[in-house]
Amino acid sequence: MNSLDTHLPIILIATPILMASLMVLLRKQPGIQKVLSVSVSFVMFIVSILLLLQVWNEGIQVYELGEWAKYGILLVADLLSAGMVVLTTCISFLSLIYSLDYIEKRSLSSTYYPLFSLLLAGLNGSFLTGDIFNLFVFFEILLLSSCALVIANEHGGVTKSSDKMEATFKYLVLNMLGSIVMLIAVAALYATTGTLNMADISVKLSEMSAAGTMPWHVFAIALMFIVVFGNKAAIFPLHYWLPDVHPTAPSPISAMLSGVLIKVGAYGMLRVFFLIFRDTLYIFQPVIIYLALATIIIGAISAVAQTDVKRLLAYSSVSQIGYVFLGIGLGSVYAIAAALIYLVNHAIAKSMLFLSSGAIIHHAGTRDMRKMGGMVDSSPMIALLFLAGAMSIAGLPPTGGFIAKFVLFDAGITGEYYFEIGIALIFAIFTLFYMFRAWLLMFWGEKRDVNEHGEYSTHGTSPLIALPIIVLALGVVVFGLYAEPLIAFASATANQILDPQPYIEAVLTRVVR
């Protein structure tokens, strides 16, 4: 292993932070900003792949940052965290390319690039940190950067600034409350165990459990973390911020929020509960399952009633994250692998749909699907791409969404969770209905009334907007036709999640300087 290979985890966090500072200094040089930002984003994607290959071939990687406390401040890359970083850097790279022609030039050069870099740093840091307090720190970076990005202006935007500010206010307040809960939970964990290192906390709580001295408040702390991660993932009843934020944000930011950011909550559940609170899972797994089912139901029913294309996609994200949490709640190796497969496929398909919705809105000049119709003639490529995404979310072959739903339902049936899978299956039919209803309203039938709503834009979809959508659509189809590598990776990751001992040993057996 050469010297650069050992620094891959810190490169993925430090580089975007440095880029954010550099973008501020270059705000009067938009051409340099554009080239540098896209180039560095692509490099981050390559570095994330190298890190994943390193973890796959050599095992869990631990990178020591500082010497505070017994085990210092560590970054830890296992299959789960490295895989999430690859997903993040891929979607962020494509979203950034899309942004070049979608975001208003003034907003792009003044604040967008620095904030986007900070968002990427926060995401990568959340996935790679081995320290529970630094997870809180990276969550705060995520919150502040994403709040500011929601109010960025897009070309020909149809969303009023007042709506953006209202949505951002809700997002900020609810997530600040979540931050307070998380800080209390982290402080209580530190008071109980005397450490912030997640592997060390796991060992100490397991020792307490084995000795029968587990304090009762550990269960309360675990419940607080369900609130924290549930809020991040927008599961019921903590989902109310999402249907306002995702529609009002610029489409590339909507893609990041729905494709990656809400997955941070799912990651947190997998990391914290299966590493730190594994001795309390027997209590909380039923809670997670029934919260997941409630999320599926509420999201699907709400989506059926929507006429705003982005609001429909937002409620769909609420419902779909419920399926991911259902797999987490079922808790077997097969179910966790199914949840990961579902997470990846939803991230790709929903990112593609939000990017497609941006092109649709530019073409139609509205988000209201009732004021569209017949766009298959004027925008056939977007019609085809949106259809591919809709098929994946609905779980139809030959898309990755079909594989994801099939594996998840099979895992539930194998575990004899017949009632839970029955509910999930019923509301999967709702998904099929609202996704194809949306496609028919926008693209099929007669063209809208020109006298009332005007002509569709004659400005074609630019390559910068079309390319990211096409790449994601290919991903949707590839994971449907050739899912074996993803299934193998998800299975290996699930085994690693449910057997945290290698993670613990990799962290705690390091020589501390």
Short mmCIF file of N, CA and C in Angstrom, two decimals, residues 95-249:
data_model
loop_
_atom_site.label_atom_id
_atom_site.label_comp_id
_atom_site.label_asym_id
_atom_site.label_seq_id
_atom_site.Cartn_x
_atom_site.Cartn_y
_atom_site.Cartn_z
N SER A 95 -25.27 15.57 -10.04
CA SER A 95 -26.09 16.73 -9.68
C SER A 95 -25.36 18.04 -9.94
N LEU A 96 -24.05 18.03 -9.72
CA LEU A 96 -23.26 19.24 -9.96
C LEU A 96 -23.21 19.57 -11.45
N ILE A 97 -23.03 18.55 -12.29
CA ILE A 97 -23.05 18.78 -13.74
C ILE A 97 -24.39 19.36 -14.16
N TYR A 98 -25.46 18.79 -13.65
CA TYR A 98 -26.82 19.27 -13.94
C TYR A 98 -26.98 20.73 -13.51
N SER A 99 -26.38 21.08 -12.37
CA SER A 99 -26.52 22.43 -11.82
C SER A 99 -25.92 23.51 -12.72
N LEU A 100 -24.92 23.15 -13.51
CA LEU A 100 -24.21 24.14 -14.32
C LEU A 100 -25.15 24.87 -15.27
N ASP A 101 -26.18 24.18 -15.75
CA ASP A 101 -27.12 24.81 -16.67
C ASP A 101 -28.48 25.07 -16.04
N TYR A 102 -28.63 24.66 -14.77
CA TYR A 102 -29.95 24.76 -14.13
C TYR A 102 -30.01 25.90 -13.11
N ILE A 103 -28.93 26.09 -12.37
CA ILE A 103 -28.91 27.12 -11.33
C ILE A 103 -28.56 28.47 -11.94
N GLU A 104 -29.20 29.51 -11.43
CA GLU A 104 -28.95 30.88 -11.89
C GLU A 104 -27.47 31.22 -11.72
N LYS A 105 -26.87 31.87 -12.71
CA LYS A 105 -25.43 32.11 -12.72
C LYS A 105 -24.94 32.88 -11.50
N ARG A 106 -25.69 33.87 -11.07
CA ARG A 106 -25.25 34.67 -9.92
C ARG A 106 -25.21 33.82 -8.66
N SER A 107 -26.24 33.02 -8.46
CA SER A 107 -26.29 32.13 -7.30
C SER A 107 -25.20 31.06 -7.39
N LEU A 108 -24.96 30.58 -8.60
CA LEU A 108 -23.98 29.53 -8.83
C LEU A 108 -22.58 29.98 -8.41
N SER A 109 -22.19 31.18 -8.83
CA SER A 109 -20.83 31.64 -8.59
C SER A 109 -20.62 32.23 -7.20
N SER A 110 -21.69 32.71 -6.56
CA SER A 110 -21.51 33.37 -5.27
C SER A 110 -21.54 32.40 -4.08
N THR A 111 -22.54 31.54 -4.02
CA THR A 111 -22.70 30.68 -2.84
C THR A 111 -22.85 29.20 -3.16
N TYR A 112 -23.31 28.86 -4.35
CA TYR A 112 -23.70 27.47 -4.63
C TYR A 112 -22.52 26.51 -4.54
N TYR A 113 -21.43 26.83 -5.20
CA TYR A 113 -20.27 25.92 -5.19
C TYR A 113 -19.72 25.69 -3.78
N PRO A 114 -19.49 26.75 -2.98
CA PRO A 114 -18.98 26.50 -1.62
C PRO A 114 -19.93 25.66 -0.78
N LEU A 115 -21.23 25.96 -0.86
CA LEU A 115 -22.20 25.23 -0.04
C LEU A 115 -22.32 23.77 -0.50
N PHE A 116 -22.25 23.55 -1.81
CA PHE A 116 -22.31 22.18 -2.33
C PHE A 116 -21.11 21.38 -1.85
N SER A 117 -19.95 22.02 -1.81
CA SER A 117 -18.74 21.33 -1.32
C SER A 117 -18.88 20.97 0.16
N LEU A 118 -19.45 21.88 0.95
CA LEU A 118 -19.66 21.61 2.37
C LEU A 118 -20.67 20.48 2.56
N LEU A 119 -21.70 20.45 1.72
CA LEU A 119 -22.67 19.37 1.79
C LEU A 119 -22.00 18.02 1.55
N LEU A 120 -21.12 17.97 0.56
CA LEU A 120 -20.40 16.73 0.25
C LEU A 120 -19.48 16.34 1.41
N ALA A 121 -18.81 17.33 2.01
CA ALA A 121 -17.94 17.05 3.16
C ALA A 121 -18.74 16.50 4.33
N GLY A 122 -19.91 17.10 4.58
CA GLY A 122 -20.76 16.64 5.68
C GLY A 122 -21.25 15.23 5.47
N LEU A 123 -21.64 14.91 4.24
CA LEU A 123 -22.11 13.56 3.93
C LEU A 123 -20.99 12.53 4.10
N ASN A 124 -19.84 12.81 3.49
CA ASN A 124 -18.72 11.87 3.59
C ASN A 124 -18.27 11.70 5.04
N GLY A 125 -18.24 12.80 5.78
CA GLY A 125 -17.83 12.74 7.18
C GLY A 125 -18.80 11.93 8.03
N SER A 126 -20.10 12.09 7.76
CA SER A 126 -21.11 11.33 8.51
C SER A 126 -20.93 9.83 8.30
N PHE A 127 -20.58 9.45 7.10
CA PHE A 127 -20.43 8.03 6.80
C PHE A 127 -19.11 7.44 7.32
N LEU A 128 -18.08 8.26 7.40
CA LEU A 128 -16.75 7.73 7.71
C LEU A 128 -16.33 7.89 9.17
N THR A 129 -16.97 8.76 9.93
CA THR A 129 -16.52 8.98 11.29
C THR A 129 -16.74 7.75 12.16
N GLY A 130 -15.79 7.52 13.06
CA GLY A 130 -15.92 6.44 14.03
C GLY A 130 -16.24 6.96 15.41
N ASP A 131 -16.59 8.23 15.49
CA ASP A 131 -16.79 8.93 16.75
C ASP A 131 -18.22 9.48 16.79
N ILE A 132 -18.97 9.20 17.82
CA ILE A 132 -20.38 9.57 17.88
C ILE A 132 -20.56 11.09 17.96
N PHE A 133 -19.64 11.80 18.62
CA PHE A 133 -19.77 13.26 18.68
C PHE A 133 -19.50 13.89 17.33
N ASN A 134 -18.52 13.36 16.62
CA ASN A 134 -18.24 13.91 15.29
C ASN A 134 -19.34 13.58 14.30
N LEU A 135 -20.10 12.52 14.56
CA LEU A 135 -21.30 12.29 13.75
C LEU A 135 -22.27 13.45 13.94
N PHE A 136 -22.41 13.92 15.17
CA PHE A 136 -23.23 15.10 15.44
C PHE A 136 -22.68 16.33 14.71
N VAL A 137 -21.38 16.51 14.73
CA VAL A 137 -20.75 17.67 14.07
C VAL A 137 -21.03 17.65 12.57
N PHE A 138 -20.85 16.50 11.95
CA PHE A 138 -21.09 16.41 10.51
C PHE A 138 -22.57 16.56 10.18
N PHE A 139 -23.45 16.12 11.07
CA PHE A 139 -24.88 16.36 10.87
C PHE A 139 -25.17 17.86 10.83
N GLU A 140 -24.48 18.63 11.66
CA GLU A 140 -24.70 20.08 11.68
C GLU A 140 -24.19 20.73 10.38
N ILE A 141 -23.06 20.24 9.88
CA ILE A 141 -22.57 20.74 8.59
C ILE A 141 -23.58 20.46 7.49
N LEU A 142 -24.14 19.24 7.52
CA LEU A 142 -25.18 18.87 6.56
C LEU A 142 -26.37 19.80 6.64
N LEU A 143 -26.83 20.04 7.85
CA LEU A 143 -28.02 20.86 8.06
C LEU A 143 -27.84 22.27 7.52
N LEU A 144 -26.76 22.91 7.91
CA LEU A 144 -26.55 24.32 7.53
C LEU A 144 -26.33 24.47 6.02
N SER A 145 -25.54 23.58 5.43
CA SER A 145 -25.27 23.70 3.99
C SER A 145 -26.52 23.39 3.18
N SER A 146 -27.28 22.38 3.57
CA SER A 146 -28.48 22.01 2.81
C SER A 146 -29.57 23.07 2.95
N CYS A 147 -29.69 23.68 4.12
CA CYS A 147 -30.65 24.77 4.30
C CYS A 147 -30.38 25.92 3.33
N ALA A 148 -29.12 26.28 3.22
CA ALA A 148 -28.76 27.39 2.33
C ALA A 148 -28.94 27.02 0.87
N LEU A 149 -28.70 25.76 0.52
CA LEU A 149 -28.85 25.33 -0.87
C LEU A 149 -30.31 25.26 -1.30
N VAL A 150 -31.21 25.01 -0.36
CA VAL A 150 -32.64 24.95 -0.70
C VAL A 150 -33.12 26.26 -1.30
N ILE A 151 -32.57 27.38 -0.84
CA ILE A 151 -33.06 28.68 -1.31
C ILE A 151 -32.27 29.21 -2.51
N ALA A 152 -31.39 28.39 -3.07
CA ALA A 152 -30.69 28.81 -4.30
C ALA A 152 -31.70 29.01 -5.43
N ASN A 153 -31.40 29.96 -6.29
CA ASN A 153 -32.32 30.29 -7.39
C ASN A 153 -31.95 29.52 -8.66
N GLU A 154 -32.99 29.02 -9.35
CA GLU A 154 -32.78 28.32 -10.61
C GLU A 154 -33.26 29.18 -11.77
N HIS A 155 -32.78 28.89 -12.99
CA HIS A 155 -33.24 29.60 -14.18
C HIS A 155 -34.73 29.37 -14.39
N GLY A 156 -35.44 30.44 -14.61
CA GLY A 156 -36.87 30.31 -14.91
C GLY A 156 -37.64 29.61 -13.83
N GLY A 157 -37.23 29.83 -12.58
CA GLY A 157 -37.85 29.14 -11.47
C GLY A 157 -39.33 29.48 -11.32
N VAL A 158 -40.12 28.48 -10.96
CA VAL A 158 -41.56 28.70 -10.77
C VAL A 158 -41.90 28.73 -9.28
N THR A 159 -40.89 28.56 -8.42
CA THR A 159 -41.12 28.56 -6.98
C THR A 159 -40.87 29.95 -6.41
N LYS A 160 -41.81 30.46 -5.67
CA LYS A 160 -41.66 31.78 -5.07
C LYS A 160 -40.64 31.75 -3.93
N SER A 161 -39.93 32.87 -3.77
CA SER A 161 -38.93 32.95 -2.70
C SER A 161 -39.56 32.77 -1.33
N SER A 162 -40.79 33.26 -1.17
CA SER A 162 -41.46 33.12 0.13
C SER A 162 -41.72 31.65 0.46
N ASP A 163 -42.03 30.85 -0.57
CA ASP A 163 -42.24 29.41 -0.34
C ASP A 163 -40.93 28.73 0.05
N LYS A 164 -39.84 29.15 -0.60
CA LYS A 164 -38.53 28.60 -0.25
C LYS A 164 -38.17 28.91 1.20
N MET A 165 -38.41 30.16 1.60
CA MET A 165 -38.06 30.57 2.96
C MET A 165 -38.92 29.84 3.99
N GLU A 166 -40.20 29.66 3.69
CA GLU A 166 -41.08 28.95 4.61
C GLU A 166 -40.62 27.50 4.79
N ALA A 167 -40.32 26.84 3.68
CA ALA A 167 -39.87 25.45 3.75
C ALA A 167 -38.54 25.34 4.49
N THR A 168 -37.64 26.26 4.22
CA THR A 168 -36.33 26.24 4.88
C THR A 168 -36.48 26.46 6.38
N PHE A 169 -37.39 27.34 6.76
CA PHE A 169 -37.62 27.60 8.19
C PHE A 169 -38.09 26.32 8.89
N LYS A 170 -39.05 25.62 8.28
CA LYS A 170 -39.54 24.36 8.87
C LYS A 170 -38.39 23.35 8.98
N TYR A 171 -37.64 23.23 7.92
CA TYR A 171 -36.52 22.29 7.88
C TYR A 171 -35.50 22.60 8.97
N LEU A 172 -35.17 23.88 9.10
CA LEU A 172 -34.17 24.30 10.07
C LEU A 172 -34.64 24.07 11.49
N VAL A 173 -35.87 24.48 11.79
CA VAL A 173 -36.38 24.37 13.16
C VAL A 173 -36.49 22.90 13.58
N LEU A 174 -37.11 22.07 12.74
CA LEU A 174 -37.29 20.66 13.10
C LEU A 174 -35.95 19.93 13.24
N ASN A 175 -35.00 20.27 12.38
CA ASN A 175 -33.70 19.60 12.48
C ASN A 175 -32.85 20.16 13.61
N MET A 176 -33.07 21.42 13.99
CA MET A 176 -32.39 21.95 15.18
C MET A 176 -32.88 21.24 16.44
N LEU A 177 -34.20 20.99 16.48
CA LEU A 177 -34.74 20.21 17.61
C LEU A 177 -34.13 18.81 17.63
N GLY A 178 -33.99 18.22 16.44
CA GLY A 178 -33.35 16.91 16.35
C GLY A 178 -31.90 16.97 16.82
N SER A 179 -31.21 18.07 16.52
CA SER A 179 -29.82 18.24 16.95
C SER A 179 -29.71 18.32 18.47
N ILE A 180 -30.67 19.01 19.08
CA ILE A 180 -30.67 19.10 20.54
C ILE A 180 -30.86 17.71 21.16
N VAL A 181 -31.80 16.96 20.61
CA VAL A 181 -32.03 15.59 21.11
C VAL A 181 -30.76 14.75 20.94
N MET A 182 -30.10 14.88 19.79
CA MET A 182 -28.89 14.10 19.56
C MET A 182 -27.78 14.49 20.52
N LEU A 183 -27.63 15.78 20.77
CA LEU A 183 -26.58 16.24 21.69
C LEU A 183 -26.82 15.70 23.10
N ILE A 184 -28.08 15.70 23.52
CA ILE A 184 -28.41 15.14 24.84
C ILE A 184 -28.08 13.64 24.87
N ALA A 185 -28.43 12.93 23.79
CA ALA A 185 -28.16 11.50 23.72
C ALA A 185 -26.66 11.20 23.74
N VAL A 186 -25.89 11.99 23.00
CA VAL A 186 -24.43 11.79 22.96
C VAL A 186 -23.83 12.08 24.34
N ALA A 187 -24.28 13.16 24.97
CA ALA A 187 -23.77 13.50 26.30
C ALA A 187 -24.10 12.41 27.31
N ALA A 188 -25.31 11.86 27.23
CA ALA A 188 -25.72 10.79 28.14
C ALA A 188 -24.89 9.53 27.91
N LEU A 189 -24.59 9.23 26.64
CA LEU A 189 -23.74 8.07 26.33
C LEU A 189 -22.33 8.26 26.91
N TYR A 190 -21.81 9.47 26.77
CA TYR A 190 -20.47 9.75 27.30
C TYR A 190 -20.45 9.65 28.82
N ALA A 191 -21.51 10.16 29.46
CA ALA A 191 -21.59 10.07 30.92
C ALA A 191 -21.68 8.62 31.38
N THR A 192 -22.29 7.77 30.56
CA THR A 192 -22.48 6.36 30.93
C THR A 192 -21.23 5.53 30.69
N THR A 193 -20.53 5.79 29.57
CA THR A 193 -19.41 4.92 29.18
C THR A 193 -18.05 5.58 29.29
N GLY A 194 -18.00 6.91 29.35
CA GLY A 194 -16.72 7.61 29.44
C GLY A 194 -15.95 7.66 28.14
N THR A 195 -16.62 7.44 27.02
CA THR A 195 -15.95 7.46 25.72
C THR A 195 -16.93 7.89 24.64
N LEU A 196 -16.39 8.41 23.54
CA LEU A 196 -17.21 8.80 22.39
C LEU A 196 -16.93 7.91 21.18
N ASN A 197 -15.93 7.06 21.29
CA ASN A 197 -15.60 6.15 20.20
C ASN A 197 -16.67 5.07 20.11
N MET A 198 -17.28 4.91 18.93
CA MET A 198 -18.43 4.02 18.82
C MET A 198 -18.07 2.57 19.11
N ALA A 199 -16.91 2.13 18.68
CA ALA A 199 -16.49 0.75 18.96
C ALA A 199 -16.28 0.54 20.45
N ASP A 200 -15.68 1.52 21.11
CA ASP A 200 -15.44 1.43 22.55
C ASP A 200 -16.75 1.46 23.33
N ILE A 201 -17.69 2.32 22.91
CA ILE A 201 -19.01 2.35 23.54
C ILE A 201 -19.68 0.99 23.42
N SER A 202 -19.58 0.39 22.24
CA SER A 202 -20.19 -0.93 22.01
C SER A 202 -19.67 -1.97 22.99
N VAL A 203 -18.35 -2.00 23.18
CA VAL A 203 -17.74 -2.97 24.08
C VAL A 203 -18.21 -2.74 25.51
N LYS A 204 -18.23 -1.50 25.93
CA LYS A 204 -18.59 -1.20 27.33
C LYS A 204 -20.06 -1.49 27.60
N LEU A 205 -20.95 -1.16 26.67
CA LEU A 205 -22.36 -1.47 26.88
C LEU A 205 -22.60 -2.97 26.86
N SER A 206 -21.88 -3.70 26.01
CA SER A 206 -22.02 -5.16 25.98
C SER A 206 -21.55 -5.78 27.29
N GLU A 207 -20.47 -5.24 27.86
CA GLU A 207 -19.99 -5.73 29.16
C GLU A 207 -21.02 -5.48 30.25
N MET A 208 -21.64 -4.30 30.22
CA MET A 208 -22.70 -4.00 31.19
C MET A 208 -23.88 -4.95 31.04
N SER A 209 -24.25 -5.21 29.78
CA SER A 209 -25.39 -6.10 29.53
C SER A 209 -25.08 -7.52 30.00
N ALA A 210 -23.86 -8.00 29.74
CA ALA A 210 -23.48 -9.35 30.15
C ALA A 210 -23.44 -9.49 31.66
N ALA A 211 -23.07 -8.40 32.33
CA ALA A 211 -22.99 -8.42 33.80
C ALA A 211 -24.33 -8.12 34.45
N GLY A 212 -25.34 -7.78 33.65
CA GLY A 212 -26.65 -7.45 34.20
C GLY A 212 -26.70 -6.08 34.85
N THR A 213 -25.77 -5.19 34.47
CA THR A 213 -25.71 -3.85 35.07
C THR A 213 -26.03 -2.74 34.07
N MET A 214 -26.72 -3.10 32.99
CA MET A 214 -27.09 -2.09 31.99
C MET A 214 -28.04 -1.07 32.62
N PRO A 215 -27.66 0.22 32.67
CA PRO A 215 -28.54 1.24 33.24
C PRO A 215 -29.82 1.38 32.41
N TRP A 216 -30.94 1.66 33.07
CA TRP A 216 -32.21 1.77 32.36
C TRP A 216 -32.20 2.91 31.34
N HIS A 217 -31.41 3.95 31.65
CA HIS A 217 -31.46 5.11 30.75
C HIS A 217 -30.80 4.84 29.40
N VAL A 218 -30.06 3.73 29.27
CA VAL A 218 -29.50 3.38 27.96
C VAL A 218 -30.62 3.13 26.96
N PHE A 219 -31.73 2.55 27.44
CA PHE A 219 -32.87 2.32 26.56
C PHE A 219 -33.50 3.66 26.13
N ALA A 220 -33.51 4.63 27.05
CA ALA A 220 -34.02 5.96 26.71
C ALA A 220 -33.10 6.65 25.69
N ILE A 221 -31.79 6.45 25.84
CA ILE A 221 -30.83 7.01 24.87
C ILE A 221 -31.07 6.41 23.49
N ALA A 222 -31.25 5.10 23.45
CA ALA A 222 -31.51 4.43 22.17
C ALA A 222 -32.77 4.98 21.52
N LEU A 223 -33.80 5.22 22.32
CA LEU A 223 -35.04 5.79 21.79
C LEU A 223 -34.81 7.18 21.23
N MET A 224 -33.96 7.96 21.89
CA MET A 224 -33.63 9.29 21.38
C MET A 224 -32.94 9.21 20.02
N PHE A 225 -32.09 8.20 19.84
CA PHE A 225 -31.42 8.05 18.55
C PHE A 225 -32.41 7.63 17.46
N ILE A 226 -33.46 6.89 17.81
CA ILE A 226 -34.50 6.60 16.82
C ILE A 226 -35.15 7.89 16.37
N VAL A 227 -35.39 8.81 17.31
CA VAL A 227 -35.96 10.12 16.97
C VAL A 227 -35.01 10.89 16.06
N VAL A 228 -33.73 10.89 16.41
CA VAL A 228 -32.73 11.64 15.63
C VAL A 228 -32.64 11.13 14.20
N PHE A 229 -32.45 9.83 14.05
CA PHE A 229 -32.27 9.26 12.72
C PHE A 229 -33.59 9.20 11.96
N GLY A 230 -34.68 9.03 12.68
CA GLY A 230 -35.99 9.09 12.03
C GLY A 230 -36.28 10.46 11.47
N ASN A 231 -35.84 11.49 12.18
CA ASN A 231 -36.02 12.85 11.68
C ASN A 231 -35.18 13.10 10.43
N LYS A 232 -33.96 12.61 10.44
CA LYS A 232 -33.09 12.76 9.26
C LYS A 232 -33.67 12.03 8.05
N ALA A 233 -34.23 10.84 8.31
CA ALA A 233 -34.76 10.03 7.21
C ALA A 233 -36.19 10.40 6.83
N ALA A 234 -36.83 11.23 7.65
CA ALA A 234 -38.21 11.67 7.42
C ALA A 234 -39.20 10.52 7.50
N ILE A 235 -39.05 9.67 8.54
CA ILE A 235 -40.05 8.63 8.75
C ILE A 235 -41.18 9.19 9.61
N PHE A 236 -42.36 8.58 9.50
CA PHE A 236 -43.52 9.01 10.29
C PHE A 236 -43.21 8.82 11.79
N PRO A 237 -43.57 9.78 12.66
CA PRO A 237 -44.29 11.04 12.39
C PRO A 237 -43.37 12.25 12.29
N LEU A 238 -42.14 12.05 11.82
CA LEU A 238 -41.14 13.12 11.76
C LEU A 238 -40.87 13.56 10.33
N HIS A 239 -41.84 13.34 9.45
CA HIS A 239 -41.64 13.55 8.02
C HIS A 239 -42.14 14.89 7.51
N TYR A 240 -42.72 15.72 8.37
CA TYR A 240 -43.49 16.87 7.89
C TYR A 240 -42.65 17.93 7.18
N TRP A 241 -41.34 17.96 7.43
CA TRP A 241 -40.51 18.96 6.77
C TRP A 241 -40.26 18.60 5.30
N LEU A 242 -40.22 17.30 5.00
CA LEU A 242 -39.77 16.87 3.68
C LEU A 242 -40.69 17.29 2.52
N PRO A 243 -42.02 17.15 2.63
CA PRO A 243 -42.88 17.50 1.48
C PRO A 243 -42.86 18.98 1.11
N ASP A 244 -42.37 19.83 2.01
CA ASP A 244 -42.22 21.25 1.68
C ASP A 244 -40.83 21.56 1.13
N VAL A 245 -39.82 20.90 1.70
CA VAL A 245 -38.43 21.23 1.34
C VAL A 245 -38.07 20.69 -0.04
N HIS A 246 -38.38 19.44 -0.33
CA HIS A 246 -37.96 18.84 -1.60
C HIS A 246 -38.59 19.52 -2.82
N PRO A 247 -39.86 19.90 -2.79
CA PRO A 247 -40.42 20.58 -3.97
C PRO A 247 -39.87 21.98 -4.19
N THR A 248 -39.57 22.70 -3.10
CA THR A 248 -39.13 24.09 -3.26
C THR A 248 -37.64 24.21 -3.57
N ALA A 249 -36.87 23.19 -3.23
CA ALA A 249 -35.44 23.23 -3.53
C ALA A 249 -35.22 23.12 -5.04
#
